[in-house]
Amino acid sequence: MKLLGLTSMERTRYLIKFYYIGSDKYFGSQRQSDFETIETQITRSLFETNYIKDIKTAGFEVASRTDKFVSARGACFSFLSEKKPILMEINSALPRDIGLWASSEVTKDFSSRFNAIYRHYKYIFPLPENKREKYNLKLMKKASKVFEGRHNFLNFSKREKEDITTVRDMLLADCSKEGDYLVFNFTSQAFLRQQIRRMVAKILDVGNGILAFDELIKMFNSEEFISYQPADPKGLILWDIYYGDKINFTIDTKSHERMMRYFSTEFTKYSLKQKLFAILQRDNIG
């Protein structure tokens, strides 16, 4: 099509992999009109670097939504653009705690949300220094395996107003100990809101003797809703989203280096703070 002597350029859909660190700065990942979110930052950067002119016509779609304080290493979004993405150009318009690091061309009808084969989440739990021995790892591994397979996860999710099914297929659920931390891994095609944090909360309850293993099994009875607090969102990480062998992501070297430098800097900063407060706790004044 020609307009005023100019030929309109063909648009291509791109699938992008990105990271972000959940904090007080962002009210979760999903775009909201009155709050700053991860998605708001991403779309703003695409506007500023002239990759999109309108969110709706660009077909912008995020693969997964996360709550406030939840982080991601391998989150994904897709959009239509006439320009082939230069990730470092887009990253230049983003704060350091958000970054794009890999991309792939996909078909125009591709859905970053619905074409996902499975999503992989990790949950990191710091073992309390004075209670580490109270957590029975063998029992928590056993409790984790209960969640694998097809189940009604009503009692392991936040009750929503929408009429949605709470049946999900859990491909993997496991628990391991790495130093002074417990690391949980969960993979499924889709998760319910707060599902992982609520599963972790109950696995921990089994591990420290608060909840009997048989009582955990009874919670799968969807007719008996039980209210309780989910685990802290700060420990949850959207680790990766898998789309199958037909989607080949190209890692952008400079963008990946930017990500790893940021992680290294933050690790050093918080390691120092952790050591500082550990030493301060030993000072028994008086």
mmCIF file of C-alpha atoms in Angstrom:
data_model
loop_
_atom_site.group_PDB
_atom_site.id
_atom_site.type_symbol
_atom_site.label_atom_id
_atom_site.label_comp_id
_atom_site.label_asym_id
_atom_site.label_seq_id
_atom_site.Cartn_x
_atom_site.Cartn_y
_atom_site.Cartn_z
ATOM 1 C CA MET A 1 0.000 0.000 0.000
ATOM 2 C CA LYS A 2 1.329 3.470 -0.883
ATOM 3 C CA LEU A 3 0.583 6.692 0.932
ATOM 4 C CA LEU A 4 1.931 10.084 -0.215
ATOM 5 C CA GLY A 5 4.552 8.283 -2.288
ATOM 6 C CA LEU A 6 5.825 6.230 0.665
ATOM 7 C CA THR A 7 5.598 2.446 0.932
ATOM 8 C CA SER A 8 4.331 1.138 4.277
ATOM 9 C CA MET A 9 6.712 -1.329 5.881
ATOM 10 C CA GLU A 10 5.729 -4.872 6.768
ATOM 11 C CA ARG A 11 5.454 -5.532 10.481
ATOM 12 C CA THR A 12 6.951 -8.595 12.173
ATOM 13 C CA ARG A 13 6.019 -10.135 15.513
ATOM 14 C CA TYR A 14 8.891 -10.534 17.953
ATOM 15 C CA LEU A 15 9.049 -12.647 21.097
ATOM 16 C CA ILE A 16 11.293 -11.133 23.768
ATOM 17 C CA LYS A 17 12.787 -12.672 26.897
ATOM 18 C CA PHE A 18 13.426 -10.321 29.810
ATOM 19 C CA TYR A 19 14.209 -10.119 33.532
ATOM 20 C CA TYR A 20 12.994 -7.900 36.326
ATOM 21 C CA ILE A 21 13.433 -7.563 40.068
ATOM 22 C CA GLY A 22 10.249 -7.073 42.069
ATOM 23 C CA SER A 23 10.379 -4.265 44.628
ATOM 24 C CA ASP A 24 8.463 -1.403 46.225
ATOM 25 C CA LYS A 25 8.942 0.536 42.984
ATOM 26 C CA TYR A 26 6.515 -1.632 41.025
ATOM 27 C CA PHE A 27 2.939 -2.628 41.750
ATOM 28 C CA GLY A 28 3.370 -6.041 40.146
ATOM 29 C CA SER A 29 3.983 -6.793 36.477
ATOM 30 C CA GLN A 30 0.586 -6.080 34.873
ATOM 31 C CA ARG A 31 -0.046 -2.620 33.433
ATOM 32 C CA GLN A 32 -2.289 -0.450 35.647
ATOM 33 C CA SER A 33 -3.414 3.105 35.005
ATOM 34 C CA ASP A 34 -2.695 4.467 38.502
ATOM 35 C CA PHE A 35 0.470 2.549 39.433
ATOM 36 C CA GLU A 36 3.981 2.029 38.135
ATOM 37 C CA THR A 37 4.458 -1.570 36.977
ATOM 38 C CA ILE A 38 6.962 -3.698 35.064
ATOM 39 C CA GLU A 39 4.743 -3.655 31.982
ATOM 40 C CA THR A 40 4.435 0.141 32.149
ATOM 41 C CA GLN A 41 8.222 0.435 32.051
ATOM 42 C CA ILE A 42 8.507 -1.981 29.115
ATOM 43 C CA THR A 43 5.855 -0.304 26.959
ATOM 44 C CA ARG A 44 7.239 3.148 27.766
ATOM 45 C CA SER A 45 10.686 2.061 26.593
ATOM 46 C CA LEU A 46 9.199 0.723 23.318
ATOM 47 C CA PHE A 47 7.447 4.054 22.740
ATOM 48 C CA GLU A 48 10.574 6.083 23.508
ATOM 49 C CA THR A 49 12.716 4.036 21.113
ATOM 50 C CA ASN A 50 10.045 4.146 18.355
ATOM 51 C CA TYR A 51 9.311 0.430 18.178
ATOM 52 C CA ILE A 52 5.588 0.887 18.772
ATOM 53 C CA LYS A 53 3.150 3.781 18.414
ATOM 54 C CA ASP A 54 0.118 2.239 20.110
ATOM 55 C CA ILE A 55 -0.119 -0.697 22.520
ATOM 56 C CA LYS A 56 -3.287 -2.128 21.001
ATOM 57 C CA THR A 57 -2.265 -1.988 17.350
ATOM 58 C CA ALA A 58 1.174 -3.323 18.276
ATOM 59 C CA GLY A 59 -0.505 -6.442 19.680
ATOM 60 C CA PHE A 60 1.591 -6.149 22.835
ATOM 61 C CA GLU A 61 1.121 -9.247 25.012
ATOM 62 C CA VAL A 62 2.888 -10.448 28.150
ATOM 63 C CA ALA A 63 3.091 -14.208 28.697
ATOM 64 C CA SER A 64 2.630 -14.226 32.497
ATOM 65 C CA ARG A 65 1.499 -11.821 35.187
ATOM 66 C CA THR A 66 3.150 -11.664 38.585
ATOM 67 C CA ASP A 67 2.272 -9.956 41.861
ATOM 68 C CA LYS A 68 4.167 -7.186 43.629
ATOM 69 C CA PHE A 69 7.675 -8.193 44.823
ATOM 70 C CA VAL A 70 7.823 -11.243 42.517
ATOM 71 C CA SER A 71 10.886 -11.307 40.236
ATOM 72 C CA ALA A 72 11.630 -12.908 36.859
ATOM 73 C CA ARG A 73 14.655 -14.199 34.985
ATOM 74 C CA GLY A 74 12.944 -15.503 31.834
ATOM 75 C CA ALA A 75 9.661 -13.632 31.452
ATOM 76 C CA CYS A 76 8.390 -13.088 27.882
ATOM 77 C CA PHE A 77 6.336 -10.632 25.857
ATOM 78 C CA SER A 78 5.577 -10.237 22.158
ATOM 79 C CA PHE A 79 4.716 -7.302 19.906
ATOM 80 C CA LEU A 80 4.469 -6.226 16.270
ATOM 81 C CA SER A 81 6.985 -3.758 14.895
ATOM 82 C CA GLU A 82 8.388 -2.474 11.610
ATOM 83 C CA LYS A 83 11.812 -2.250 13.263
ATOM 84 C CA LYS A 84 13.873 -5.294 14.172
ATOM 85 C CA PRO A 85 14.570 -4.944 17.908
ATOM 86 C CA ILE A 86 18.013 -3.839 19.015
ATOM 87 C CA LEU A 87 17.780 -4.930 22.635
ATOM 88 C CA MET A 88 20.456 -2.627 24.037
ATOM 89 C CA GLU A 89 18.671 0.330 22.441
ATOM 90 C CA ILE A 90 15.485 -0.587 24.303
ATOM 91 C CA ASN A 91 17.459 -1.354 27.481
ATOM 92 C CA SER A 92 18.900 2.162 27.386
ATOM 93 C CA ALA A 93 15.379 3.435 28.131
ATOM 94 C CA LEU A 94 14.889 0.992 31.036
ATOM 95 C CA PRO A 95 16.048 1.080 34.672
ATOM 96 C CA ARG A 96 18.780 -1.425 35.613
ATOM 97 C CA ASP A 97 16.349 -3.716 37.469
ATOM 98 C CA ILE A 98 14.544 -4.527 34.177
ATOM 99 C CA GLY A 99 16.221 -5.772 31.024
ATOM 100 C CA LEU A 100 15.606 -7.506 27.695
ATOM 101 C CA TRP A 101 18.206 -10.164 26.858
ATOM 102 C CA ALA A 102 16.974 -12.520 24.083
ATOM 103 C CA SER A 103 14.598 -12.422 21.107
ATOM 104 C CA SER A 104 13.017 -14.493 18.354
ATOM 105 C CA GLU A 105 10.917 -13.778 15.283
ATOM 106 C CA VAL A 106 7.535 -15.538 15.442
ATOM 107 C CA THR A 107 4.417 -15.728 13.282
ATOM 108 C CA LYS A 108 1.974 -12.831 13.414
ATOM 109 C CA ASP A 109 -0.712 -14.940 15.079
ATOM 110 C CA PHE A 110 1.692 -16.207 17.747
ATOM 111 C CA SER A 111 0.556 -15.716 21.365
ATOM 112 C CA SER A 112 3.261 -15.356 24.005
ATOM 113 C CA ARG A 113 0.650 -16.322 26.576
ATOM 114 C CA PHE A 114 -1.288 -19.180 24.989
ATOM 115 C CA ASN A 115 1.517 -20.757 22.934
ATOM 116 C CA ALA A 116 3.599 -21.398 26.048
ATOM 117 C CA ILE A 117 4.104 -25.134 26.641
ATOM 118 C CA TYR A 118 5.068 -24.685 30.271
ATOM 119 C CA ARG A 119 6.207 -22.097 32.784
ATOM 120 C CA HIS A 120 8.959 -22.756 35.305
ATOM 121 C CA TYR A 121 8.983 -20.987 38.667
ATOM 122 C CA LYS A 122 11.506 -21.170 41.484
ATOM 123 C CA TYR A 123 10.846 -20.246 45.084
ATOM 124 C CA ILE A 124 13.761 -19.422 47.400
ATOM 125 C CA PHE A 125 13.241 -19.795 51.151
ATOM 126 C CA PRO A 126 15.994 -18.716 53.598
ATOM 127 C CA LEU A 127 16.133 -21.180 56.478
ATOM 128 C CA PRO A 128 15.905 -19.337 59.829
ATOM 129 C CA GLU A 129 19.305 -19.515 61.535
ATOM 130 C CA ASN A 130 17.935 -20.812 64.840
ATOM 131 C CA LYS A 131 15.367 -23.201 63.283
ATOM 132 C CA ARG A 132 17.218 -24.882 60.405
ATOM 133 C CA GLU A 133 17.131 -28.319 61.963
ATOM 134 C CA LYS A 134 13.349 -28.142 62.449
ATOM 135 C CA TYR A 135 12.675 -28.368 58.711
ATOM 136 C CA ASN A 136 12.485 -32.007 57.603
ATOM 137 C CA LEU A 137 13.783 -32.034 54.022
ATOM 138 C CA LYS A 138 12.754 -35.638 53.363
ATOM 139 C CA LEU A 139 9.181 -34.882 54.437
ATOM 140 C CA MET A 140 9.074 -31.698 52.334
ATOM 141 C CA LYS A 141 10.252 -33.614 49.264
ATOM 142 C CA LYS A 142 7.430 -36.102 49.866
ATOM 143 C CA ALA A 143 4.918 -33.267 50.315
ATOM 144 C CA SER A 144 6.112 -31.580 47.098
ATOM 145 C CA LYS A 145 5.504 -34.699 45.016
ATOM 146 C CA VAL A 146 1.854 -34.750 46.111
ATOM 147 C CA PHE A 147 1.258 -31.720 43.875
ATOM 148 C CA GLU A 148 2.434 -33.411 40.677
ATOM 149 C CA GLY A 149 -0.227 -34.532 38.222
ATOM 150 C CA ARG A 150 -3.774 -33.265 37.647
ATOM 151 C CA HIS A 151 -5.503 -31.799 40.707
ATOM 152 C CA ASN A 152 -8.071 -29.241 41.752
ATOM 153 C CA PHE A 153 -5.893 -26.491 43.261
ATOM 154 C CA LEU A 154 -8.763 -24.442 44.693
ATOM 155 C CA ASN A 155 -7.321 -24.619 48.211
ATOM 156 C CA PHE A 156 -3.884 -23.696 46.900
ATOM 157 C CA SER A 157 -4.838 -20.479 45.121
ATOM 158 C CA LYS A 158 -6.305 -17.056 45.775
ATOM 159 C CA ARG A 159 -10.080 -17.077 45.412
ATOM 160 C CA GLU A 160 -11.019 -15.099 42.320
ATOM 161 C CA LYS A 161 -14.380 -13.577 41.417
ATOM 162 C CA GLU A 162 -14.152 -14.875 37.866
ATOM 163 C CA ASP A 163 -15.653 -18.245 37.083
ATOM 164 C CA ILE A 164 -12.437 -20.066 36.132
ATOM 165 C CA THR A 165 -11.463 -23.691 36.511
ATOM 166 C CA THR A 166 -9.031 -24.436 39.332
ATOM 167 C CA VAL A 167 -7.905 -27.753 37.844
ATOM 168 C CA ARG A 168 -4.271 -27.694 36.709
ATOM 169 C CA ASP A 169 -1.661 -30.215 35.532
ATOM 170 C CA MET A 170 1.556 -29.956 37.537
ATOM 171 C CA LEU A 171 4.485 -31.351 35.541
ATOM 172 C CA LEU A 172 7.088 -30.950 38.267
ATOM 173 C CA ALA A 173 7.139 -30.059 41.952
ATOM 174 C CA ASP A 174 10.278 -30.571 44.003
ATOM 175 C CA CYS A 175 12.263 -29.218 46.923
ATOM 176 C CA SER A 176 16.010 -29.231 47.574
ATOM 177 C CA LYS A 177 18.450 -27.653 50.023
ATOM 178 C CA GLU A 178 21.201 -25.373 48.760
ATOM 179 C CA GLY A 179 23.349 -24.091 51.611
ATOM 180 C CA ASP A 180 21.140 -22.169 54.018
ATOM 181 C CA TYR A 181 18.229 -22.031 51.570
ATOM 182 C CA LEU A 182 15.422 -24.261 50.394
ATOM 183 C CA VAL A 183 14.844 -24.103 46.635
ATOM 184 C CA PHE A 184 11.475 -25.152 45.218
ATOM 185 C CA ASN A 185 10.874 -25.823 41.507
ATOM 186 C CA PHE A 186 7.432 -25.931 39.885
ATOM 187 C CA THR A 187 6.547 -26.353 36.210
ATOM 188 C CA SER A 188 3.090 -26.286 34.628
ATOM 189 C CA GLN A 189 1.413 -24.998 31.487
ATOM 190 C CA ALA A 190 -0.409 -22.439 33.664
ATOM 191 C CA PHE A 191 -0.747 -21.489 37.321
ATOM 192 C CA LEU A 192 -3.538 -19.964 39.372
ATOM 193 C CA ARG A 193 -3.017 -16.720 41.262
ATOM 194 C CA GLN A 194 -0.857 -17.246 44.386
ATOM 195 C CA GLN A 195 -0.795 -20.994 43.644
ATOM 196 C CA ILE A 196 2.955 -21.442 44.076
ATOM 197 C CA ARG A 197 3.185 -19.290 47.196
ATOM 198 C CA ARG A 198 0.329 -21.206 48.811
ATOM 199 C CA MET A 199 1.789 -24.607 47.905
ATOM 200 C CA VAL A 200 5.140 -23.526 49.362
ATOM 201 C CA ALA A 201 3.459 -22.298 52.555
ATOM 202 C CA LYS A 202 1.866 -25.708 53.138
ATOM 203 C CA ILE A 203 4.975 -27.689 52.202
ATOM 204 C CA LEU A 204 6.893 -25.632 54.779
ATOM 205 C CA ASP A 205 4.149 -26.282 57.350
ATOM 206 C CA VAL A 206 4.559 -30.020 56.749
ATOM 207 C CA GLY A 207 8.336 -29.706 56.978
ATOM 208 C CA ASN A 208 8.369 -27.993 60.370
ATOM 209 C CA GLY A 209 5.594 -30.094 61.899
ATOM 210 C CA ILE A 210 2.788 -27.526 61.860
ATOM 211 C CA LEU A 211 0.709 -29.531 59.353
ATOM 212 C CA ALA A 212 0.427 -33.323 59.243
ATOM 213 C CA PHE A 213 1.038 -34.958 55.860
ATOM 214 C CA ASP A 214 -2.483 -36.475 55.890
ATOM 215 C CA GLU A 215 -3.969 -33.019 56.464
ATOM 216 C CA LEU A 216 -2.178 -31.735 53.376
ATOM 217 C CA ILE A 217 -3.805 -34.497 51.313
ATOM 218 C CA LYS A 218 -7.232 -33.511 52.648
ATOM 219 C CA MET A 219 -6.758 -29.970 51.320
ATOM 220 C CA PHE A 220 -7.339 -31.262 47.789
ATOM 221 C CA ASN A 221 -11.007 -31.618 48.753
ATOM 222 C CA SER A 222 -12.356 -28.625 46.813
ATOM 223 C CA GLU A 223 -15.596 -28.524 48.815
ATOM 224 C CA GLU A 224 -13.749 -27.472 51.956
ATOM 225 C CA PHE A 225 -12.081 -24.101 51.379
ATOM 226 C CA ILE A 226 -9.321 -23.192 53.817
ATOM 227 C CA SER A 227 -8.050 -19.627 54.239
ATOM 228 C CA TYR A 228 -4.390 -18.998 55.105
ATOM 229 C CA GLN A 229 -1.454 -16.728 54.291
ATOM 230 C CA PRO A 230 0.667 -17.551 51.229
ATOM 231 C CA ALA A 231 4.467 -17.523 51.400
ATOM 232 C CA ASP A 232 6.309 -14.202 51.010
ATOM 233 C CA PRO A 233 6.225 -13.004 47.351
ATOM 234 C CA LYS A 234 9.862 -11.843 47.575
ATOM 235 C CA GLY A 235 11.061 -15.439 47.265
ATOM 236 C CA LEU A 236 9.233 -16.179 43.986
ATOM 237 C CA ILE A 237 10.989 -16.074 40.596
ATOM 238 C CA LEU A 238 9.503 -16.685 37.150
ATOM 239 C CA TRP A 239 12.519 -18.652 35.968
ATOM 240 C CA ASP A 240 11.637 -19.475 32.362
ATOM 241 C CA ILE A 241 8.867 -20.005 29.806
ATOM 242 C CA TYR A 242 9.283 -22.853 27.312
ATOM 243 C CA TYR A 243 7.765 -22.678 23.820
ATOM 244 C CA GLY A 244 9.219 -25.804 22.222
ATOM 245 C CA ASP A 245 12.039 -26.472 19.786
ATOM 246 C CA LYS A 246 10.479 -24.411 16.979
ATOM 247 C CA ILE A 247 11.157 -21.164 18.847
ATOM 248 C CA ASN A 248 14.863 -20.324 18.765
ATOM 249 C CA PHE A 249 15.834 -17.427 20.989
ATOM 250 C CA THR A 250 18.950 -15.449 20.088
ATOM 251 C CA ILE A 251 20.748 -14.178 23.171
ATOM 252 C CA ASP A 252 22.024 -10.639 22.742
ATOM 253 C CA THR A 253 25.563 -10.691 24.142
ATOM 254 C CA LYS A 254 25.704 -7.083 25.373
ATOM 255 C CA SER A 255 22.227 -7.276 26.915
ATOM 256 C CA HIS A 256 23.090 -10.537 28.663
ATOM 257 C CA GLU A 257 26.302 -8.995 30.006
ATOM 258 C CA ARG A 258 24.284 -6.010 31.250
ATOM 259 C CA MET A 259 21.973 -8.403 33.113
ATOM 260 C CA MET A 260 24.813 -10.396 34.683
ATOM 261 C CA ARG A 261 26.671 -7.231 35.760
ATOM 262 C CA TYR A 262 23.540 -5.991 37.463
ATOM 263 C CA PHE A 263 23.031 -9.325 39.261
ATOM 264 C CA SER A 264 26.681 -9.333 40.374
ATOM 265 C CA THR A 265 26.520 -5.762 41.678
ATOM 266 C CA GLU A 266 23.324 -6.395 43.614
ATOM 267 C CA PHE A 267 24.689 -9.677 45.034
ATOM 268 C CA THR A 268 27.793 -7.903 46.369
ATOM 269 C CA LYS A 269 25.716 -5.077 47.836
ATOM 270 C CA TYR A 270 23.271 -7.337 49.656
ATOM 271 C CA SER A 271 25.950 -9.831 50.747
ATOM 272 C CA LEU A 272 27.738 -6.972 52.488
ATOM 273 C CA LYS A 273 24.532 -5.845 54.191
ATOM 274 C CA GLN A 274 23.761 -9.401 55.291
ATOM 275 C CA LYS A 275 27.235 -9.752 56.827
ATOM 276 C CA LEU A 276 26.934 -6.342 58.475
ATOM 277 C CA PHE A 277 23.692 -7.198 60.268
ATOM 278 C CA ALA A 278 24.958 -10.675 61.197
ATOM 279 C CA ILE A 279 27.915 -9.048 62.991
ATOM 280 C CA LEU A 280 25.715 -6.388 64.605
ATOM 281 C CA GLN A 281 23.499 -9.109 66.094
ATOM 282 C CA ARG A 282 26.501 -10.566 67.930
ATOM 283 C CA ASP A 283 27.182 -7.334 69.795
ATOM 284 C CA ASN A 284 25.448 -7.857 73.142
ATOM 285 C CA ILE A 285 25.597 -4.355 74.606
ATOM 286 C CA GLY A 286 25.674 -4.284 78.366
#
